[in-house]
Amino acid sequence: MTTDIKIKKLGIGCDHLGLDMKNAIRDHLTAQGVEVVDIGVNDADPVDYPDIGASLARRLADKEFERGILVCGTGAGMAIAANKVSGIRAVCVTDPYTAERAVASNDAQIITFGSRITGSSVALMLADIYLRNEFQGGGSAQKVDKLKALDD
Ligand code: RB5
């Protein structure tokens, strides 16, 4: 694994269940010099995760930021919502190997976390792993090209 964060600008968002974890990741990455665009939410009022997930994914597809992180209760709903946006590949991450391969193999621009699944300290570590790795190309390029061909 390489040691430097590979991006300058990241978008982050959450639903009401992901608020505390989203804020912790935002502050952790800001402290490392990443420009973090926080699209909310910023209070505990219930919201529908597809609204936040799709909004962040659309803004990333428009190149407002290089990568994104989304947090909900399980990470599943946010991943489903983000993957509905053409051109976006989002992976729900719970372990270090998937954090690395999500970008190295899958070229995922977004990872998602479940605040009810993963502890905040673990999520910070997984975010670092994801952001310190890059797409490896090579044999993975043909497979990612086939994913791109599935986009609308
Ligand atoms: C709450 O809406 C819950 O369903 C959400 O946070 C997430 O776990 C969905 O996948």
PDB file of C-alpha atoms and ligand atoms in Angstrom:
ATOM      1  CA  MET A   1       0.000   0.000   0.000  1.00  0.00           C
ATOM      2  CA  THR A   2       1.254   3.481  -0.797  1.00  0.00           C
ATOM      3  CA  THR A   3       1.253   6.117   1.906  1.00  0.00           C
ATOM      4  CA  ASP A   4      -0.067   9.363   0.425  1.00  0.00           C
ATOM      5  CA  ILE A   5      -3.680  10.295  -0.149  1.00  0.00           C
ATOM      6  CA  LYS A   6      -4.139  10.405  -3.903  1.00  0.00           C
ATOM      7  CA  ILE A   7      -6.813  13.047  -4.226  1.00  0.00           C
ATOM      8  CA  LYS A   8      -7.287  16.709  -3.393  1.00  0.00           C
ATOM      9  CA  LYS A   9     -11.084  16.975  -3.225  1.00  0.00           C
ATOM     10  CA  LEU A  10     -13.678  14.574  -1.838  1.00  0.00           C
ATOM     11  CA  GLY A  11     -17.446  14.733  -1.423  1.00  0.00           C
ATOM     12  CA  ILE A  12     -19.069  13.252   1.653  1.00  0.00           C
ATOM     13  CA  GLY A  13     -22.696  12.718   2.625  1.00  0.00           C
ATOM     14  CA  CYS A  14     -24.907  10.729   4.960  1.00  0.00           C
ATOM     15  CA  ASP A  15     -28.407  10.085   6.123  1.00  0.00           C
ATOM     16  CA  HIS A  16     -29.486  10.671   9.728  1.00  0.00           C
ATOM     17  CA  LEU A  17     -27.982   7.345  10.861  1.00  0.00           C
ATOM     18  CA  GLY A  18     -24.615   8.202   9.372  1.00  0.00           C
ATOM     19  CA  LEU A  19     -24.256  11.692  10.801  1.00  0.00           C
ATOM     20  CA  ASP A  20     -21.651  11.069  13.516  1.00  0.00           C
ATOM     21  CA  MET A  21     -19.521   8.825  11.309  1.00  0.00           C
ATOM     22  CA  LYS A  22     -19.730  11.267   8.385  1.00  0.00           C
ATOM     23  CA  ASN A  23     -18.535  14.107  10.602  1.00  0.00           C
ATOM     24  CA  ALA A  24     -15.682  11.993  11.993  1.00  0.00           C
ATOM     25  CA  ILE A  25     -14.471  11.020   8.504  1.00  0.00           C
ATOM     26  CA  ARG A  26     -14.815  14.607   7.257  1.00  0.00           C
ATOM     27  CA  ASP A  27     -12.701  15.956  10.121  1.00  0.00           C
ATOM     28  CA  HIS A  28     -10.146  13.146   9.792  1.00  0.00           C
ATOM     29  CA  LEU A  29      -9.599  13.811   6.091  1.00  0.00           C
ATOM     30  CA  THR A  30      -9.632  17.595   6.448  1.00  0.00           C
ATOM     31  CA  ALA A  31      -6.849  17.259   9.023  1.00  0.00           C
ATOM     32  CA  GLN A  32      -4.824  15.433   6.361  1.00  0.00           C
ATOM     33  CA  GLY A  33      -5.209  18.280   3.877  1.00  0.00           C
ATOM     34  CA  VAL A  34      -8.065  16.922   1.784  1.00  0.00           C
ATOM     35  CA  GLU A  35     -10.654  19.472   0.674  1.00  0.00           C
ATOM     36  CA  VAL A  36     -13.888  17.857   1.839  1.00  0.00           C
ATOM     37  CA  VAL A  37     -17.228  19.005   0.437  1.00  0.00           C
ATOM     38  CA  ASP A  38     -19.860  18.056   3.029  1.00  0.00           C
ATOM     39  CA  ILE A  39     -23.249  17.757   1.318  1.00  0.00           C
ATOM     40  CA  GLY A  40     -25.020  16.914   4.583  1.00  0.00           C
ATOM     41  CA  VAL A  41     -27.088  16.005   6.346  1.00  0.00           C
ATOM     42  CA  ASN A  42     -26.092  17.988   9.395  1.00  0.00           C
ATOM     43  CA  ASP A  43     -28.770  17.070  11.883  1.00  0.00           C
ATOM     44  CA  ALA A  44     -30.552  13.936  13.067  1.00  0.00           C
ATOM     45  CA  ASP A  45     -33.865  14.602  11.326  1.00  0.00           C
ATOM     46  CA  PRO A  46     -34.809  11.528   9.284  1.00  0.00           C
ATOM     47  CA  VAL A  47     -34.043  11.746   5.567  1.00  0.00           C
ATOM     48  CA  ASP A  48     -34.283   9.273   2.714  1.00  0.00           C
ATOM     49  CA  TYR A  49     -30.858   7.883   1.814  1.00  0.00           C
ATOM     50  CA  PRO A  50     -31.526   7.775  -1.971  1.00  0.00           C
ATOM     51  CA  ASP A  51     -31.796  11.573  -2.010  1.00  0.00           C
ATOM     52  CA  ILE A  52     -28.328  12.048  -0.510  1.00  0.00           C
ATOM     53  CA  GLY A  53     -26.685   9.147  -2.313  1.00  0.00           C
ATOM     54  CA  ALA A  54     -27.912  10.169  -5.745  1.00  0.00           C
ATOM     55  CA  SER A  55     -27.080  13.834  -5.139  1.00  0.00           C
ATOM     56  CA  LEU A  56     -23.462  13.097  -4.221  1.00  0.00           C
ATOM     57  CA  ALA A  57     -23.079  10.630  -7.091  1.00  0.00           C
ATOM     58  CA  ARG A  58     -24.436  13.136  -9.635  1.00  0.00           C
ATOM     59  CA  ARG A  59     -22.100  15.844  -8.384  1.00  0.00           C
ATOM     60  CA  LEU A  60     -19.162  13.446  -8.606  1.00  0.00           C
ATOM     61  CA  ALA A  61     -20.194  12.409 -12.125  1.00  0.00           C
ATOM     62  CA  ASP A  62     -20.118  16.144 -12.955  1.00  0.00           C
ATOM     63  CA  LYS A  63     -16.519  16.180 -11.653  1.00  0.00           C
ATOM     64  CA  GLU A  64     -17.143  18.474  -8.683  1.00  0.00           C
ATOM     65  CA  PHE A  65     -14.896  16.162  -6.662  1.00  0.00           C
ATOM     66  CA  GLU A  66     -12.644  13.209  -7.402  1.00  0.00           C
ATOM     67  CA  ARG A  67     -14.065  10.646  -5.005  1.00  0.00           C
ATOM     68  CA  GLY A  68     -16.901  10.323  -2.520  1.00  0.00           C
ATOM     69  CA  ILE A  69     -17.847   8.682   0.745  1.00  0.00           C
ATOM     70  CA  LEU A  70     -21.428   8.004   1.804  1.00  0.00           C
ATOM     71  CA  VAL A  71     -22.674   6.766   5.183  1.00  0.00           C
ATOM     72  CA  CYS A  72     -26.051   5.286   6.122  1.00  0.00           C
ATOM     73  CA  GLY A  73     -27.098   2.579   8.576  1.00  0.00           C
ATOM     74  CA  THR A  74     -25.767  -0.371   6.588  1.00  0.00           C
ATOM     75  CA  GLY A  75     -23.938   1.245   3.664  1.00  0.00           C
ATOM     76  CA  ALA A  76     -26.173  -0.778   1.363  1.00  0.00           C
ATOM     77  CA  GLY A  77     -28.805   1.806   0.498  1.00  0.00           C
ATOM     78  CA  MET A  78     -26.255   4.491  -0.273  1.00  0.00           C
ATOM     79  CA  ALA A  79     -24.325   2.108  -2.534  1.00  0.00           C
ATOM     80  CA  ILE A  80     -27.473   1.133  -4.409  1.00  0.00           C
ATOM     81  CA  ALA A  81     -28.480   4.780  -4.870  1.00  0.00           C
ATOM     82  CA  ALA A  82     -25.028   5.897  -6.043  1.00  0.00           C
ATOM     83  CA  ASN A  83     -24.719   2.992  -8.468  1.00  0.00           C
ATOM     84  CA  LYS A  84     -27.932   4.109 -10.201  1.00  0.00           C
ATOM     85  CA  VAL A  85     -26.090   7.178 -11.501  1.00  0.00           C
ATOM     86  CA  SER A  86     -24.509   6.570 -14.892  1.00  0.00           C
ATOM     87  CA  GLY A  87     -20.735   6.338 -14.757  1.00  0.00           C
ATOM     88  CA  ILE A  88     -20.556   5.809 -11.005  1.00  0.00           C
ATOM     89  CA  ARG A  89     -19.118   2.742  -9.298  1.00  0.00           C
ATOM     90  CA  ALA A  90     -19.806   2.561  -5.562  1.00  0.00           C
ATOM     91  CA  VAL A  91     -18.720  -0.194  -3.181  1.00  0.00           C
ATOM     92  CA  CYS A  92     -19.869  -0.847   0.381  1.00  0.00           C
ATOM     93  CA  VAL A  93     -16.703  -1.373   2.434  1.00  0.00           C
ATOM     94  CA  THR A  94     -16.361  -3.198   5.752  1.00  0.00           C
ATOM     95  CA  ASP A  95     -12.791  -4.584   5.600  1.00  0.00           C
ATOM     96  CA  PRO A  96      -9.299  -3.477   4.564  1.00  0.00           C
ATOM     97  CA  TYR A  97      -8.954  -5.728   1.540  1.00  0.00           C
ATOM     98  CA  THR A  98     -12.189  -4.487   0.014  1.00  0.00           C
ATOM     99  CA  ALA A  99     -11.180  -0.885   0.796  1.00  0.00           C
ATOM    100  CA  GLU A 100      -8.059  -1.374  -1.310  1.00  0.00           C
ATOM    101  CA  ARG A 101      -9.591  -3.442  -4.114  1.00  0.00           C
ATOM    102  CA  ALA A 102     -12.626  -1.147  -4.457  1.00  0.00           C
ATOM    103  CA  VAL A 103     -10.332   1.341  -6.145  1.00  0.00           C
ATOM    104  CA  ALA A 104      -7.379  -0.815  -7.242  1.00  0.00           C
ATOM    105  CA  SER A 105      -9.549  -3.387  -9.061  1.00  0.00           C
ATOM    106  CA  ASN A 106     -12.980  -1.778  -9.452  1.00  0.00           C
ATOM    107  CA  ASP A 107     -11.977   1.873  -9.925  1.00  0.00           C
ATOM    108  CA  ALA A 108     -14.829   2.816  -7.587  1.00  0.00           C
ATOM    109  CA  GLN A 109     -15.174   6.565  -7.187  1.00  0.00           C
ATOM    110  CA  ILE A 110     -17.374   6.136  -4.106  1.00  0.00           C
ATOM    111  CA  ILE A 111     -17.249   3.931  -1.038  1.00  0.00           C
ATOM    112  CA  THR A 112     -20.014   3.589   1.501  1.00  0.00           C
ATOM    113  CA  PHE A 113     -20.015   2.707   5.180  1.00  0.00           C
ATOM    114  CA  GLY A 114     -22.712   1.446   7.529  1.00  0.00           C
ATOM    115  CA  SER A 115     -22.660   3.233  10.857  1.00  0.00           C
ATOM    116  CA  ARG A 116     -24.497   0.294  12.427  1.00  0.00           C
ATOM    117  CA  ILE A 117     -21.992  -2.183  10.989  1.00  0.00           C
ATOM    118  CA  THR A 118     -18.554  -0.602  11.225  1.00  0.00           C
ATOM    119  CA  GLY A 119     -17.052   1.310  14.145  1.00  0.00           C
ATOM    120  CA  SER A 120     -15.965   4.882  13.488  1.00  0.00           C
ATOM    121  CA  SER A 121     -12.272   4.199  14.153  1.00  0.00           C
ATOM    122  CA  VAL A 122     -12.328   1.325  11.675  1.00  0.00           C
ATOM    123  CA  ALA A 123     -14.100   3.505   9.107  1.00  0.00           C
ATOM    124  CA  LEU A 124     -11.337   6.120   9.364  1.00  0.00           C
ATOM    125  CA  MET A 125      -8.731   3.446   8.702  1.00  0.00           C
ATOM    126  CA  LEU A 126     -10.707   2.035   5.764  1.00  0.00           C
ATOM    127  CA  ALA A 127     -11.162   5.527   4.293  1.00  0.00           C
ATOM    128  CA  ASP A 128      -7.402   6.066   4.478  1.00  0.00           C
ATOM    129  CA  ILE A 129      -6.732   2.783   2.702  1.00  0.00           C
ATOM    130  CA  TYR A 130      -9.225   3.625  -0.036  1.00  0.00           C
ATOM    131  CA  LEU A 131      -7.789   7.091  -0.564  1.00  0.00           C
ATOM    132  CA  ARG A 132      -4.157   5.942  -0.535  1.00  0.00           C
ATOM    133  CA  ASN A 133      -4.742   3.559  -3.398  1.00  0.00           C
ATOM    134  CA  GLU A 134      -5.416   4.089  -7.078  1.00  0.00           C
ATOM    135  CA  PHE A 135      -6.837   2.098  -9.942  1.00  0.00           C
ATOM    136  CA  GLN A 136      -4.163  -0.370 -11.063  1.00  0.00           C
ATOM    137  CA  GLY A 137      -5.313  -0.745 -14.664  1.00  0.00           C
ATOM    138  CA  GLY A 138      -3.675  -3.792 -16.246  1.00  0.00           C
ATOM    139  CA  GLY A 139      -5.918  -6.823 -16.208  1.00  0.00           C
ATOM    140  CA  SER A 140      -8.593  -4.885 -14.316  1.00  0.00           C
ATOM    141  CA  ALA A 141      -9.025  -2.325 -17.100  1.00  0.00           C
ATOM    142  CA  GLN A 142     -10.937  -4.651 -19.408  1.00  0.00           C
ATOM    143  CA  LYS A 143     -13.337  -5.575 -16.595  1.00  0.00           C
ATOM    144  CA  VAL A 144     -13.974  -1.973 -15.600  1.00  0.00           C
ATOM    145  CA  ASP A 145     -14.530  -1.147 -19.275  1.00  0.00           C
ATOM    146  CA  LYS A 146     -17.242  -3.812 -19.277  1.00  0.00           C
ATOM    147  CA  LEU A 147     -18.809  -2.197 -16.206  1.00  0.00           C
ATOM    148  CA  LYS A 148     -18.776   1.144 -18.008  1.00  0.00           C
ATOM    149  CA  ALA A 149     -20.473  -0.482 -21.000  1.00  0.00           C
ATOM    150  CA  LEU A 150     -23.377  -1.386 -18.695  1.00  0.00           C
ATOM    151  CA  ASP A 151     -24.060   2.297 -17.986  1.00  0.00           C
ATOM    152  CA  ASP A 152     -27.124   3.860 -19.572  1.00  0.00           C
TER     153      ASP A 152
HETATM  154  C1  RB5 B   1     -32.567   4.081   7.407  1.00  0.00           C
HETATM  155  O1  RB5 B   1     -33.294   4.706   6.398  1.00  0.00           O
HETATM  156  C2  RB5 B   1     -31.717   2.968   6.819  1.00  0.00           C
HETATM  157  O2  RB5 B   1     -32.477   2.182   5.969  1.00  0.00           O
HETATM  158  C3  RB5 B   1     -30.513   3.523   6.062  1.00  0.00           C
HETATM  159  O3  RB5 B   1     -29.696   4.257   6.919  1.00  0.00           O
HETATM  160  C4  RB5 B   1     -29.622   2.491   5.418  1.00  0.00           C
HETATM  161  O4  RB5 B   1     -29.257   1.497   6.342  1.00  0.00           O
HETATM  162  C5  RB5 B   1     -30.113   1.911   4.163  1.00  0.00           C
HETATM  163  O5  RB5 B   1     -29.476   1.088   3.521  1.00  0.00           O
END
